[in-house]
PDB file of C-alpha atoms in Angstrom:
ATOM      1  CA  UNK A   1       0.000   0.000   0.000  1.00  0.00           C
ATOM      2  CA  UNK A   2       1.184   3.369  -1.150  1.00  0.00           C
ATOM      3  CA  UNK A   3       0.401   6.522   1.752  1.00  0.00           C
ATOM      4  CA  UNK A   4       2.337   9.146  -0.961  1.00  0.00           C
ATOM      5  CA  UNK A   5       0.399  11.697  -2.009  1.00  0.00           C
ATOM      6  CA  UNK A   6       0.164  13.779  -5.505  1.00  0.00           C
ATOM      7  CA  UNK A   7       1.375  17.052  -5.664  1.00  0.00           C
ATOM      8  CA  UNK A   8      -1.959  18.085  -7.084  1.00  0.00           C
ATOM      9  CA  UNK A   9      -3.817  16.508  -3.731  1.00  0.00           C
ATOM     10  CA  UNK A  10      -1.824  18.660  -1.331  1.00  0.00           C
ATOM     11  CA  UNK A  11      -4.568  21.087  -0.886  1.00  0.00           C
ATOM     12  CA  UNK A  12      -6.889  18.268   0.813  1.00  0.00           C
ATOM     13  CA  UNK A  13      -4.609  16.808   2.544  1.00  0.00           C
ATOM     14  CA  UNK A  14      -4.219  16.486   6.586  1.00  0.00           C
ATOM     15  CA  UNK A  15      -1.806  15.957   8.617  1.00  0.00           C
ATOM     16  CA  UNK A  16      -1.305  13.369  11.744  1.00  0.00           C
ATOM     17  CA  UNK A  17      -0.671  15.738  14.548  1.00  0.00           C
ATOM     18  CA  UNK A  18       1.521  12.805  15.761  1.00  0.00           C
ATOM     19  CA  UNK A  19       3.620  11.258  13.232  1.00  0.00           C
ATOM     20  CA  UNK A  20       2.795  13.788  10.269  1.00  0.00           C
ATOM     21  CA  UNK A  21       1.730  11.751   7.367  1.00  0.00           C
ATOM     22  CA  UNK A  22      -0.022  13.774   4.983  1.00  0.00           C
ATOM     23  CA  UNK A  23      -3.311  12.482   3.348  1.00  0.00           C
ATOM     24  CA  UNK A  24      -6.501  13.583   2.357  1.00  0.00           C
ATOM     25  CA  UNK A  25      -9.688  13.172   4.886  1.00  0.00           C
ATOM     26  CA  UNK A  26     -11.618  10.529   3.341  1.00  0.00           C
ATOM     27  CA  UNK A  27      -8.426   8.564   2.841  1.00  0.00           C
ATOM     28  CA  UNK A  28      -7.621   8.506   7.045  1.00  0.00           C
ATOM     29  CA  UNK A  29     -11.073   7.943   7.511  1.00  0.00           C
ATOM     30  CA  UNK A  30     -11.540   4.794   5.368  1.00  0.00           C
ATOM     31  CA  UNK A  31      -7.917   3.899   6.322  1.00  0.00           C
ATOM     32  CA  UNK A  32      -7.132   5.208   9.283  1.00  0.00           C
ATOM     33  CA  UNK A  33      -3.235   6.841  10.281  1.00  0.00           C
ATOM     34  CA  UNK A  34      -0.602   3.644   8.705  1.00  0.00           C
ATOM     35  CA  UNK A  35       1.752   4.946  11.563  1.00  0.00           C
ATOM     36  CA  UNK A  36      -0.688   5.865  14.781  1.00  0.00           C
ATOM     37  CA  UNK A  37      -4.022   3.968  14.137  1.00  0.00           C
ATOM     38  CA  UNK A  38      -3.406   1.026  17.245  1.00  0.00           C
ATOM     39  CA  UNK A  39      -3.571   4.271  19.956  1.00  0.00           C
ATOM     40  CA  UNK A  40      -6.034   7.081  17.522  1.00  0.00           C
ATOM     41  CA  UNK A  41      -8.486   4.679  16.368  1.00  0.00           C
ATOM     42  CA  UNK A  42      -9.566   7.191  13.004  1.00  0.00           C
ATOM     43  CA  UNK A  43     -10.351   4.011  10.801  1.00  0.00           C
ATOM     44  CA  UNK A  44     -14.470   5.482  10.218  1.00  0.00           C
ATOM     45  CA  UNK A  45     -14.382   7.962  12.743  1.00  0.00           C
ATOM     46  CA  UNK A  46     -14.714  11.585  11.052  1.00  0.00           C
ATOM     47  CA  UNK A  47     -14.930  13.383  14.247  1.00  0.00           C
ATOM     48  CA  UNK A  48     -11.546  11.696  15.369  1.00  0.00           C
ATOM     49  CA  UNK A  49     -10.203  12.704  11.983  1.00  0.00           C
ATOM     50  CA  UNK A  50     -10.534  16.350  12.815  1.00  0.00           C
ATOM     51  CA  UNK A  51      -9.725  16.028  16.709  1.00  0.00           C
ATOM     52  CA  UNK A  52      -6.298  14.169  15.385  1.00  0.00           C
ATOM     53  CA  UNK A  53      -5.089  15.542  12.077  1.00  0.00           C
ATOM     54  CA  UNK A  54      -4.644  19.412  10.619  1.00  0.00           C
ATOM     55  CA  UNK A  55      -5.257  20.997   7.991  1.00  0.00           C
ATOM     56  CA  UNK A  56      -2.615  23.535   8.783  1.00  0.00           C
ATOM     57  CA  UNK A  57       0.695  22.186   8.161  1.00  0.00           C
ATOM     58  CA  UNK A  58       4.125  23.544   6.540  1.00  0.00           C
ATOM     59  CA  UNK A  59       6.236  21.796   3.936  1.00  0.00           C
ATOM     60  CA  UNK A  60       6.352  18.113   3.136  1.00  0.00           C
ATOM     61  CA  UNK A  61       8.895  15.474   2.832  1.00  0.00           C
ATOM     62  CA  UNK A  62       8.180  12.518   0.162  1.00  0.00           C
ATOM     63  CA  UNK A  63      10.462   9.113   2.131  1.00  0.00           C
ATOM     64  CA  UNK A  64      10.568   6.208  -0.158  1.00  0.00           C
ATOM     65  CA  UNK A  65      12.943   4.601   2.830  1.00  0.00           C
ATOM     66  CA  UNK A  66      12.652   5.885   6.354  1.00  0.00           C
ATOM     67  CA  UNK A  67      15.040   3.761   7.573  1.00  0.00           C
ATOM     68  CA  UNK A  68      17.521   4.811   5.323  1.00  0.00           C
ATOM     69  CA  UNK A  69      17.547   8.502   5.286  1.00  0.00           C
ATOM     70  CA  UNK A  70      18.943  10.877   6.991  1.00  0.00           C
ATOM     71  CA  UNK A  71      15.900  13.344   6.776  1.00  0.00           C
ATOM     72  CA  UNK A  72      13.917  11.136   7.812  1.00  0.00           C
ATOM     73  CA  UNK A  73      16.491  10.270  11.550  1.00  0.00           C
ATOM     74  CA  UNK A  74      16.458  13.810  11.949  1.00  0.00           C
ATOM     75  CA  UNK A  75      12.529  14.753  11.591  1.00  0.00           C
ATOM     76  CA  UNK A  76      12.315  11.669  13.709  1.00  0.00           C
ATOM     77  CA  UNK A  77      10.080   9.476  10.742  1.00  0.00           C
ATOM     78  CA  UNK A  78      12.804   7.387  10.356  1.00  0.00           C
ATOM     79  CA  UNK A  79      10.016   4.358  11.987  1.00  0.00           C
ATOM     80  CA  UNK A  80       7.417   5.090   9.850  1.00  0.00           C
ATOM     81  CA  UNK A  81       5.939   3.907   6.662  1.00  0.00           C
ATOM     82  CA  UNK A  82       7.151   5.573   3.597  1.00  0.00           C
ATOM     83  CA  UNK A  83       4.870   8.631   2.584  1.00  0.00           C
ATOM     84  CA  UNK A  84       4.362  12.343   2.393  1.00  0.00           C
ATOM     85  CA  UNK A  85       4.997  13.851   5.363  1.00  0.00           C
ATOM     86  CA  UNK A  86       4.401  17.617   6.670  1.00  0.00           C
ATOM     87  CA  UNK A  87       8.052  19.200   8.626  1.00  0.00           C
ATOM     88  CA  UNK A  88       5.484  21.129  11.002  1.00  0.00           C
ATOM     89  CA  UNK A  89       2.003  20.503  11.786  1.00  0.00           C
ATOM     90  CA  UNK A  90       0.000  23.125  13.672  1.00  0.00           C
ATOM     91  CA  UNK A  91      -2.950  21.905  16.341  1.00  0.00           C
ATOM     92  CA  UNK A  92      -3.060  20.026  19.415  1.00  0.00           C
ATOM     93  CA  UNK A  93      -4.523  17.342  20.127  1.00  0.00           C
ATOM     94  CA  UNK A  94      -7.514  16.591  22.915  1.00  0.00           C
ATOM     95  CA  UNK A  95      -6.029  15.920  26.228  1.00  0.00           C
ATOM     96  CA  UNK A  96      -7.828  12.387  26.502  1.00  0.00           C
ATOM     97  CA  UNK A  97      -6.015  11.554  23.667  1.00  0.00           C
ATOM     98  CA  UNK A  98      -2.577  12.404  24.935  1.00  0.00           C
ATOM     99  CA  UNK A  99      -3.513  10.646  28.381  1.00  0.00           C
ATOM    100  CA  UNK A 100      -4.480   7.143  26.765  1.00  0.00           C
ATOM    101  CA  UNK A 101      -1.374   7.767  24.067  1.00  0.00           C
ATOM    102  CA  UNK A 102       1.341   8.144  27.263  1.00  0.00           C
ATOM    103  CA  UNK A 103      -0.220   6.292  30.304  1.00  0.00           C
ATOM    104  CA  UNK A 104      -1.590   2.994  27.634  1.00  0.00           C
ATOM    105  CA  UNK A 105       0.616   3.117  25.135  1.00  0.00           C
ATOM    106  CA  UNK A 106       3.615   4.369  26.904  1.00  0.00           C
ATOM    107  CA  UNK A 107       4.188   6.842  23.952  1.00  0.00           C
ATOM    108  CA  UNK A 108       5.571  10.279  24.728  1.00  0.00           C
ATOM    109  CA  UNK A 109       3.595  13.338  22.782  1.00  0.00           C
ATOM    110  CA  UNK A 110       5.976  15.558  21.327  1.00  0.00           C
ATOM    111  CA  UNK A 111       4.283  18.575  19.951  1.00  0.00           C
TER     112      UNK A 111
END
């Protein structure tokens, strides 16, 4: 499965306010985030969609291999899928969603 996205969809796209992956709405609603979905849970929720991912973002990065790139280490994507990805995403996310992220999941939010 393929999460890049076409320089011509860049204007619908969203952004993961936790890992950054850039795709449209409908796409993280019928797919949910490839990176974060275990701890957001957007698979079919549209509400979660807009609590979790912004519109308002700054630049993207296309990674083909994470793993392998140096961008990638130092935007911190390097354990992601490949994709698009956003360098800054504005928005926070709701507090019961950083709560179940760090005391369940034992991830650390880093805005």
């Amino acid at each position: 499965m393929s999460f890049f996205m076409a320089p011509g969809q860049q204007r619908q796209g969203r952004a993961c306010m936790v890992c950054s992956i850039v795709m449209t709405q409908d796409r993280f609603i019928k797919e949910g985030c490839p990176n974060c979905e275990d701890f957001l849970g957007l698979r079919g929720n549209r509400e979660a969609v807009g609590d979790c991912t912004s519109q308002v973002y700054e630049g993207v990065i296309t990674l083909a291999q994470p793993s392998k790139s140096w961008v990638a280490k130092w935007q911190r994507l390097d354990n992601y899928v490949p994709g698009t990805y956003a360098t800054k995403v504005s928005g926070s996310l709701p507090e019961e969603i950083v709560d179940t992220m760090e005391n369940e999941h034992r991830i650390r939010y880093i805005p």
